[in-house]
Every structure is written in structure tokens, then in C-alpha cells.
Short mmCIF file of C-alpha atoms and ligand atoms in Angstrom, two decimals:
data_model
loop_
_atom_site.label_atom_id
_atom_site.label_comp_id
_atom_site.label_asym_id
_atom_site.label_seq_id
_atom_site.Cartn_x
_atom_site.Cartn_y
_atom_site.Cartn_z
CA UNK A 1 12.28 18.59 -10.44
CA UNK A 2 12.44 15.23 -12.28
CA UNK A 3 8.83 14.74 -13.31
CA UNK A 4 8.23 11.09 -13.59
CA UNK A 5 7.30 8.79 -10.96
CA UNK A 6 9.90 5.78 -10.97
CA UNK A 7 10.39 5.07 -7.29
CA UNK A 8 7.99 3.51 -4.86
CA UNK A 9 8.47 3.65 -1.12
CA UNK A 10 6.97 0.40 0.65
CA UNK A 11 6.83 0.83 4.66
CA UNK A 12 7.13 -2.37 6.06
CA UNK A 13 8.51 -2.24 9.43
CA UNK A 14 5.30 -2.10 11.43
CA UNK A 15 4.87 -4.92 14.28
CA UNK A 16 1.86 -6.15 12.83
CA UNK A 17 0.10 -6.39 16.19
CA UNK A 18 -3.35 -7.07 14.79
CA UNK A 19 -2.46 -10.46 13.36
CA UNK A 20 -0.30 -11.94 16.38
CA UNK A 21 0.55 -14.45 16.73
CA UNK A 22 1.19 -14.95 13.25
CA UNK A 23 3.32 -11.90 12.72
CA UNK A 24 5.70 -12.95 16.15
CA UNK A 25 8.71 -13.92 14.00
CA UNK A 26 7.30 -13.15 10.37
CA UNK A 27 6.46 -10.11 8.51
CA UNK A 28 2.97 -9.29 8.22
CA UNK A 29 4.01 -8.10 4.70
CA UNK A 30 4.58 -11.63 3.86
CA UNK A 31 1.26 -12.94 4.66
CA UNK A 32 -0.27 -14.68 1.48
CA UNK A 33 -3.37 -13.77 0.01
CA UNK A 34 -4.17 -16.95 -2.14
CA UNK A 35 -0.67 -17.54 -3.42
CA UNK A 36 1.03 -14.14 -3.03
CA UNK A 37 2.40 -12.32 -0.18
CA UNK A 38 0.82 -8.90 0.32
CA UNK A 39 3.78 -6.83 -0.53
CA UNK A 40 4.23 -8.52 -3.87
CA UNK A 41 0.69 -7.35 -4.64
CA UNK A 42 1.78 -3.93 -3.65
CA UNK A 43 4.84 -4.30 -6.12
CA UNK A 44 2.90 -5.61 -8.97
CA UNK A 45 0.54 -2.86 -8.71
CA UNK A 46 3.15 -0.14 -9.19
CA UNK A 47 4.81 -2.01 -11.87
CA UNK A 48 1.49 -2.01 -13.79
CA UNK A 49 1.51 1.82 -13.03
CA UNK A 50 4.82 2.26 -14.76
CA UNK A 51 7.00 2.42 -11.68
CA UNK A 52 10.31 0.75 -11.63
CA UNK A 53 12.44 1.44 -8.20
CA UNK A 54 11.36 -0.11 -5.06
CA UNK A 55 12.50 1.08 -1.51
CA UNK A 56 11.33 -1.22 1.33
CA UNK A 57 11.45 0.51 4.89
CA UNK A 58 12.31 -2.81 6.85
CA UNK A 59 12.80 -3.84 10.65
CA UNK A 60 13.32 -6.47 13.03
CA UNK A 61 12.22 -9.94 11.66
CA UNK A 62 11.63 -8.68 8.01
CA UNK A 63 14.45 -10.51 6.45
CA UNK A 64 12.13 -12.90 4.61
CA UNK A 65 11.09 -10.08 2.43
CA UNK A 66 14.53 -9.65 0.93
CA UNK A 67 14.56 -13.33 0.40
CA UNK A 68 11.28 -13.36 -1.43
CA UNK A 69 12.17 -10.64 -3.81
CA UNK A 70 15.82 -12.05 -4.45
CA UNK A 71 16.35 -14.70 -7.20
CA UNK A 72 16.23 -18.38 -6.22
CA UNK A 73 18.57 -20.25 -8.39
CA UNK A 74 18.22 -23.97 -6.98
CA UNK A 75 14.38 -23.67 -6.94
CA UNK A 76 14.44 -22.25 -10.17
CA UNK A 77 16.93 -25.12 -11.68
CA UNK A 78 14.41 -27.62 -10.04
CA UNK A 79 11.48 -26.35 -11.62
CA UNK A 80 13.27 -26.04 -15.03
CA UNK A 81 14.24 -29.57 -14.92
CA UNK A 82 10.95 -30.74 -14.00
CA UNK A 83 9.46 -28.58 -16.88
CA UNK A 84 7.40 -26.58 -14.55
CA UNK A 85 7.52 -23.74 -16.96
CA UNK A 86 4.38 -21.53 -15.64
CA UNK A 87 5.74 -21.81 -11.90
CA UNK A 88 9.18 -20.87 -13.34
CA UNK A 89 7.86 -18.11 -15.23
CA UNK A 90 5.87 -16.90 -12.06
CA UNK A 91 8.76 -16.88 -9.63
CA UNK A 92 11.13 -15.27 -11.99
CA UNK A 93 8.91 -12.28 -13.07
CA UNK A 94 10.46 -9.69 -10.48
CA UNK A 95 13.98 -11.03 -10.86
CA UNK A 96 14.90 -7.93 -12.96
CA UNK A 97 13.05 -5.31 -10.86
CA UNK A 98 15.33 -2.91 -8.19
CA UNK A 99 14.89 -3.17 -4.71
CA UNK A 100 16.59 -1.28 -2.09
CA UNK A 101 16.26 -1.80 1.62
CA UNK A 102 16.24 0.52 4.39
CA UNK A 103 15.97 -0.58 8.32
CA UNK A 104 13.95 1.76 10.38
CA UNK A 105 15.98 0.95 13.54
CA UNK A 106 12.99 2.31 15.91
CA UNK A 107 9.26 2.14 15.09
CA UNK A 108 8.39 5.78 15.46
CA UNK A 109 5.76 5.83 12.96
CA UNK A 110 4.64 5.97 9.32
CA UNK A 111 5.98 9.51 8.65
CA UNK A 112 9.66 8.35 10.15
CA UNK A 113 9.57 5.34 8.30
CA UNK A 114 9.04 7.64 4.93
CA UNK A 115 11.70 9.92 6.25
CA UNK A 116 14.04 7.13 6.30
CA UNK A 117 13.95 6.86 2.52
CA UNK A 118 14.96 10.50 1.99
CA UNK A 119 18.64 10.18 0.87
CA UNK A 120 17.79 7.49 -1.96
CA UNK A 121 14.81 9.63 -3.32
CA UNK A 122 16.64 12.84 -4.61
CA UNK A 123 14.54 15.43 -6.06
CA UNK A 124 11.86 13.59 -7.79
CA UNK A 125 8.35 12.56 -6.87
CA UNK A 126 7.53 9.26 -5.66
CA UNK A 127 4.67 6.72 -4.61
CA UNK A 128 3.82 5.32 -1.10
CA UNK A 129 2.15 1.97 -0.72
CA UNK A 130 0.96 0.58 2.45
CA UNK A 131 0.50 -3.12 1.31
CA UNK A 132 -2.02 -3.97 4.07
CA UNK A 133 -4.40 -1.64 2.13
CA UNK A 134 -5.16 -4.17 -0.72
CA UNK A 135 -6.70 -2.94 -4.01
CA UNK A 136 -8.32 -5.40 -6.33
CA UNK A 137 -5.35 -6.26 -8.52
CA UNK A 138 -7.76 -5.39 -12.02
CA UNK A 139 -8.40 -1.83 -10.82
CA UNK A 140 -5.63 0.59 -11.83
CA UNK A 141 -5.75 3.08 -8.93
CA UNK A 142 -1.98 4.14 -9.25
CA UNK A 143 -2.15 4.52 -12.58
CA UNK A 144 -4.96 6.85 -12.10
CA UNK A 145 -3.74 8.78 -9.33
CA UNK A 146 -0.38 9.31 -11.28
CA UNK A 147 -2.48 10.66 -14.23
CA UNK A 148 -4.00 13.44 -11.85
CA UNK A 149 -0.33 14.05 -10.49
CA UNK A 150 0.69 14.60 -13.93
CA UNK A 151 -1.96 16.93 -14.60
CA UNK A 152 -2.05 19.04 -11.68
CA UNK A 153 1.67 18.91 -10.54
CA UNK A 154 0.68 18.34 -7.12
CA UNK A 155 0.76 15.65 -4.53
CA UNK A 156 -2.37 13.05 -4.74
CA UNK A 157 -3.60 10.83 -1.95
CA UNK A 158 -6.50 8.01 -2.17
CA UNK A 159 -9.76 8.32 -0.33
CA UNK A 160 -12.36 6.07 0.49
CA UNK A 161 -15.67 6.90 2.35
CA UNK A 162 -15.69 4.99 5.71
CA UNK A 163 -18.52 4.43 8.30
CA UNK A 164 -18.64 7.30 10.82
CA UNK A 165 -17.54 4.82 13.50
CA UNK A 166 -14.36 4.13 11.74
CA UNK A 167 -13.12 7.68 11.54
CA UNK A 168 -10.73 7.16 14.43
CA UNK A 169 -8.93 4.30 12.65
CA UNK A 170 -7.74 6.44 9.56
CA UNK A 171 -6.63 9.64 8.52
CA UNK A 172 -9.28 11.72 7.82
CA UNK A 173 -9.65 14.86 5.38
CA UNK A 174 -11.73 18.11 4.69
CA UNK A 175 -11.96 19.12 1.29
CA UNK A 176 -14.21 20.08 -1.48
CA UNK A 177 -14.76 18.79 -4.82
CA UNK A 178 -13.13 20.21 -7.77
CA UNK A 179 -14.42 18.37 -10.78
CA UNK A 180 -13.75 14.63 -10.00
CA UNK A 181 -11.21 14.98 -7.54
CA UNK A 182 -10.88 16.58 -3.87
CA UNK A 183 -9.07 19.57 -3.40
CA UNK A 184 -7.83 18.84 0.36
CA UNK A 185 -8.00 21.65 2.90
CA UNK A 186 -7.18 19.97 6.05
CA UNK A 187 -5.98 16.49 7.11
CA UNK A 188 -6.29 15.09 10.77
CA UNK A 189 -4.91 11.48 11.84
CA UNK A 190 -7.20 9.20 13.64
CA UNK A 191 -9.41 12.01 14.74
CA UNK A 192 -12.45 10.96 17.29
CA UNK A 193 -15.93 10.54 15.97
CA UNK A 194 -16.57 13.98 17.23
CA UNK A 195 -13.73 15.94 15.70
CA UNK A 196 -13.63 14.15 12.38
CA UNK A 197 -13.97 16.70 9.59
CA UNK A 198 -15.78 14.16 7.29
CA UNK A 199 -15.70 10.52 6.69
CA UNK A 200 -13.21 10.43 3.55
CA UNK A 201 -10.45 8.57 4.76
CA UNK A 202 -6.87 8.40 3.50
CA UNK A 203 -6.07 4.79 2.12
CA UNK A 204 -2.55 3.56 1.74
CA UNK A 205 -1.69 4.92 -1.62
CA UNK A 206 0.17 8.35 -2.11
CA UNK A 207 1.98 10.21 -4.82
CA UNK A 208 4.33 12.73 -2.90
CA UNK A 209 6.73 15.35 -3.88
CA UNK A 210 10.13 15.49 -2.15
CA UNK A 211 9.73 18.58 -0.51
CA UNK A 212 7.80 16.23 2.16
CA UNK A 213 11.19 15.05 3.35
CA UNK A 214 12.00 18.41 5.05
CA UNK A 215 8.71 18.81 6.83
CA UNK A 216 9.01 15.05 8.05
CA UNK A 217 12.73 15.96 9.50
CA UNK A 218 11.33 18.35 11.49
CA UNK A 219 7.92 16.96 12.67
CA UNK A 220 7.13 16.15 16.60
CA UNK A 221 5.00 13.15 17.36
CA UNK A 222 1.27 13.13 16.79
CA UNK A 223 -1.50 10.62 17.20
CA UNK A 224 -0.13 7.69 19.34
CA UNK A 225 3.04 9.44 20.00
CA UNK A 226 4.07 8.66 16.21
CA UNK A 227 5.83 10.92 13.37
CA UNK A 228 2.70 10.99 11.26
CA UNK A 229 2.62 11.20 7.53
CA UNK A 230 -0.60 13.03 7.69
CA UNK A 231 0.70 15.90 10.07
CA UNK A 232 3.51 16.23 7.27
CA UNK A 233 0.96 16.59 4.78
CA UNK A 234 -1.13 19.07 6.79
CA UNK A 235 2.15 21.41 6.80
CA UNK A 236 2.61 20.76 3.05
CA UNK A 237 -0.88 22.06 2.36
CA UNK A 238 0.46 25.36 3.50
CA UNK A 239 2.83 25.29 0.61
CA UNK A 240 1.23 23.58 -2.20
CA UNK A 241 -2.30 22.14 -3.00
CA UNK A 242 -2.75 18.49 -2.43
CA UNK A 243 -5.60 16.69 -4.01
CA UNK A 244 -7.61 13.61 -3.21
CA UNK A 245 -8.90 10.55 -5.19
CA UNK A 246 -11.84 8.92 -4.10
CA UNK A 247 -11.05 5.31 -5.24
CA UNK A 248 -13.60 3.37 -7.28
CA UNK A 249 -12.44 -0.28 -6.81
CA UNK A 250 -12.68 -2.63 -4.10
CA UNK A 251 -10.11 -2.31 -1.23
CA UNK A 252 -9.46 -4.75 1.56
CA UNK A 253 -8.19 -3.75 4.81
CA UNK A 254 -5.66 -7.11 5.02
CA UNK A 255 -4.15 -5.98 8.13
CA UNK A 256 -7.39 -6.62 9.95
CA UNK A 257 -8.20 -10.52 10.25
CA UNK A 258 -12.03 -9.95 8.50
CA UNK A 259 -10.64 -7.80 6.03
CA UNK A 260 -7.80 -9.98 5.14
CA UNK A 261 -10.18 -13.34 4.89
CA UNK A 262 -12.56 -11.11 2.55
CA UNK A 263 -9.80 -10.41 0.39
CA UNK A 264 -8.72 -13.93 0.27
CA UNK A 265 -12.33 -14.93 -0.70
CA UNK A 266 -12.62 -12.57 -3.34
CA UNK A 267 -9.32 -12.88 -4.90
CA UNK A 268 -9.71 -16.79 -4.78
CA UNK A 269 -13.19 -16.44 -6.75
CA UNK A 270 -11.19 -14.42 -9.37
CA UNK A 271 -8.62 -17.33 -9.65
CA UNK A 272 -9.74 -19.76 -12.46
CA UNK A 273 -7.93 -22.84 -10.57
CA UNK A 274 -9.93 -22.00 -7.39
CA UNK A 275 -13.28 -19.99 -8.26
CA UNK A 276 -15.57 -23.05 -9.19
CA UNK A 277 -14.74 -25.34 -6.11
CA UNK A 278 -14.67 -22.12 -3.78
CA UNK A 279 -18.19 -20.80 -5.28
CA UNK A 280 -19.62 -24.55 -4.45
CA UNK A 281 -18.15 -24.41 -1.08
CA UNK A 282 -19.34 -20.97 -0.20
CA UNK A 283 -22.96 -21.80 -1.21
CA UNK A 284 -23.12 -24.85 0.61
CA UNK A 285 -21.77 -23.39 3.72
CA UNK A 286 -23.92 -20.37 3.68
CA UNK A 287 -26.91 -22.75 3.49
CA UNK A 288 -25.74 -24.44 6.57
CA UNK A 289 -25.04 -21.19 8.51
CA UNK A 290 -28.08 -20.32 10.78
C1 LIG B 301 -1.98 4.86 7.90
C2 LIG B 301 -1.89 6.21 8.06
C3 LIG B 301 -3.49 6.72 7.92
C4 LIG B 301 -4.28 6.12 7.02
C5 LIG B 301 -4.07 4.63 7.01
C6 LIG B 301 -4.41 3.87 5.91
O1 LIG B 301 -2.51 4.41 9.51
O2 LIG B 301 -1.07 6.78 9.12
O3 LIG B 301 -3.65 8.15 7.67
O4 LIG B 301 -5.51 6.57 6.98
O5 LIG B 301 -2.69 4.00 7.20
O6 LIG B 301 -4.80 2.45 5.96
P1 LIG B 301 -2.19 2.83 9.88
O7 LIG B 301 -2.92 1.76 9.43
O8 LIG B 301 -0.82 2.60 9.77
O9 LIG B 301 -2.25 3.10 11.47
#
């Protein structure tokens, strides 16, 4: 098996029902936080971790994602002739990155979406990023996970402790600590509060090995009637160890309205052009809120 992680799968075929009506005709992955769509944060995060090739799983109404990562000659010419060099650099910076698009024809779940990429992955490890889990761009989560992968030669998934009453929104693991990381013993997709083996939730960053594809192909629907990646990982666990890495930086659930607003505020506060004005506004607003 080729060892280096070059490929990244970005599932983007979901219906985005939590954000309707905004996502009725345009993809959830294109919702912007400050000035960049969610999916671009995901791509840049992977590039910063040394990854190079992107496989985006799309579906109906997702064509703007392809347009977004395409070159935009007329716009580039215009910016060049009007001397807007910084903007030009910004929109050109991903022009050389390789993207492949695969259409998931029916929304059969995350596991099925990942399985659609199998013909493009060969016998190599790969990352999966769910772009509605936004990670603070200054925090090199994928890089840290890749280090564990190289050291252990085993799949690694990102974890975060969540409040007990939210376990039914996530894949939840059972595991024990091995030094700084978790050795996973079991995984359950969206368990009830009573059945959850812990409050350690799977966050949308995975580094996986290609043997997951065969499992995905033969998987029956699980939680919500969908083919679940968590169920495939549970089966993979019978063949090889899987590790969990508790994230140390900020993560936002940008698929949720409140999470999205929090991400927008935090990233705007880190933006040189916006932070002063926004701080002033927040302070003034906080004083007037009863
Ligand atoms: C997916 C996974 C789940 C994971 C979550 C993280 O669920 O199935 O295991 O905890 O992403 O965001 P979804 O949010 O797509 O329902």
C-alpha cells in the first residue's frame, strides 16, 4: 500500500435541510463564512496538511462547487487590468489544485458517498473532510492526525467531547486512552442518550485506509436508513486497530444555524479588516441586550 496521504474525499451531496430555504437551489458547502465558502476552508486545511488531490462527491444542485474551483479568466483579467492584485492572488491560489467530481445519484448516506470515490482512490490511504465541521484555520488538525497515521499505520478519526444530550447527533465511540490518543473499541452512529457508550463524538475529519471500501460495498443501511461510515468503521475494527484523536482547537458545526453564526463571528474577529469594527459592534450590542 502506498503510504503518503495525498487524496481527500469531500462529501458534498447532502440536501442541507437544516439550512433551508438557503440551500433549496444552492449547495450548503457554498455558504460563506466571512468571504469564503465552507468547502474552500476544507480544501485549504487539507492543502496545509500536504494533501494534493481532491475528490468531491456531488449531487443535484451542486454545480456551483465546480465553478468555484474552476479558473475564472474574465474575472482574473478584469482584476489584473484594474490593479486589484491581492484579490487576483486570492482567487487564483487554488487554480493549480486537482479536483475530481463524482455524482452520488441517490442520497444513500455518508458511507455510500465515500464508497462512490472507490474507483479513484486505488490502494492508498486518504482523508475525509466533512466541510460543515469547520475547524479554526489556524489549528493544524489534519496535520496532527496524519502524524498519528504515519506513526501507527492505522486509521485515525477526530473526536470531541459533546454534552450528553447531544450524543444522538453524532457517531459516538467507546475507547481507552493510549498515551495522548484513544484506541477505539466500538463505534455507534447516533445512539440514544441511554445507549451511548460515552460522550466522545466523531468529528468530520478521518484518515482512512482503502480496505474500508470493500466493507462499504457490502454494508446494509443503519441509523436513519442510510449507509453509515461509522458502521463500516465498526466492521473495520475487527481487522485492524483504529485510533481517535481528541481535537484541541475550536470546531464549529456550521451545518447548524447557531454554529454557523458563531463561526462567522469568530473568524471575522480574526480578520484584520473586520475585527475592530465587529468588536465595537458586539460590545455595543451586548450592552443593549437584556
Ligand atoms: C456525520 C457522521 C457522524 C459524525 C458527524 C460529524 O453525521 O455520520 O458519525 O459524528 O458527521 O459531524 P451527519 O452530521 O452527516 O449526520
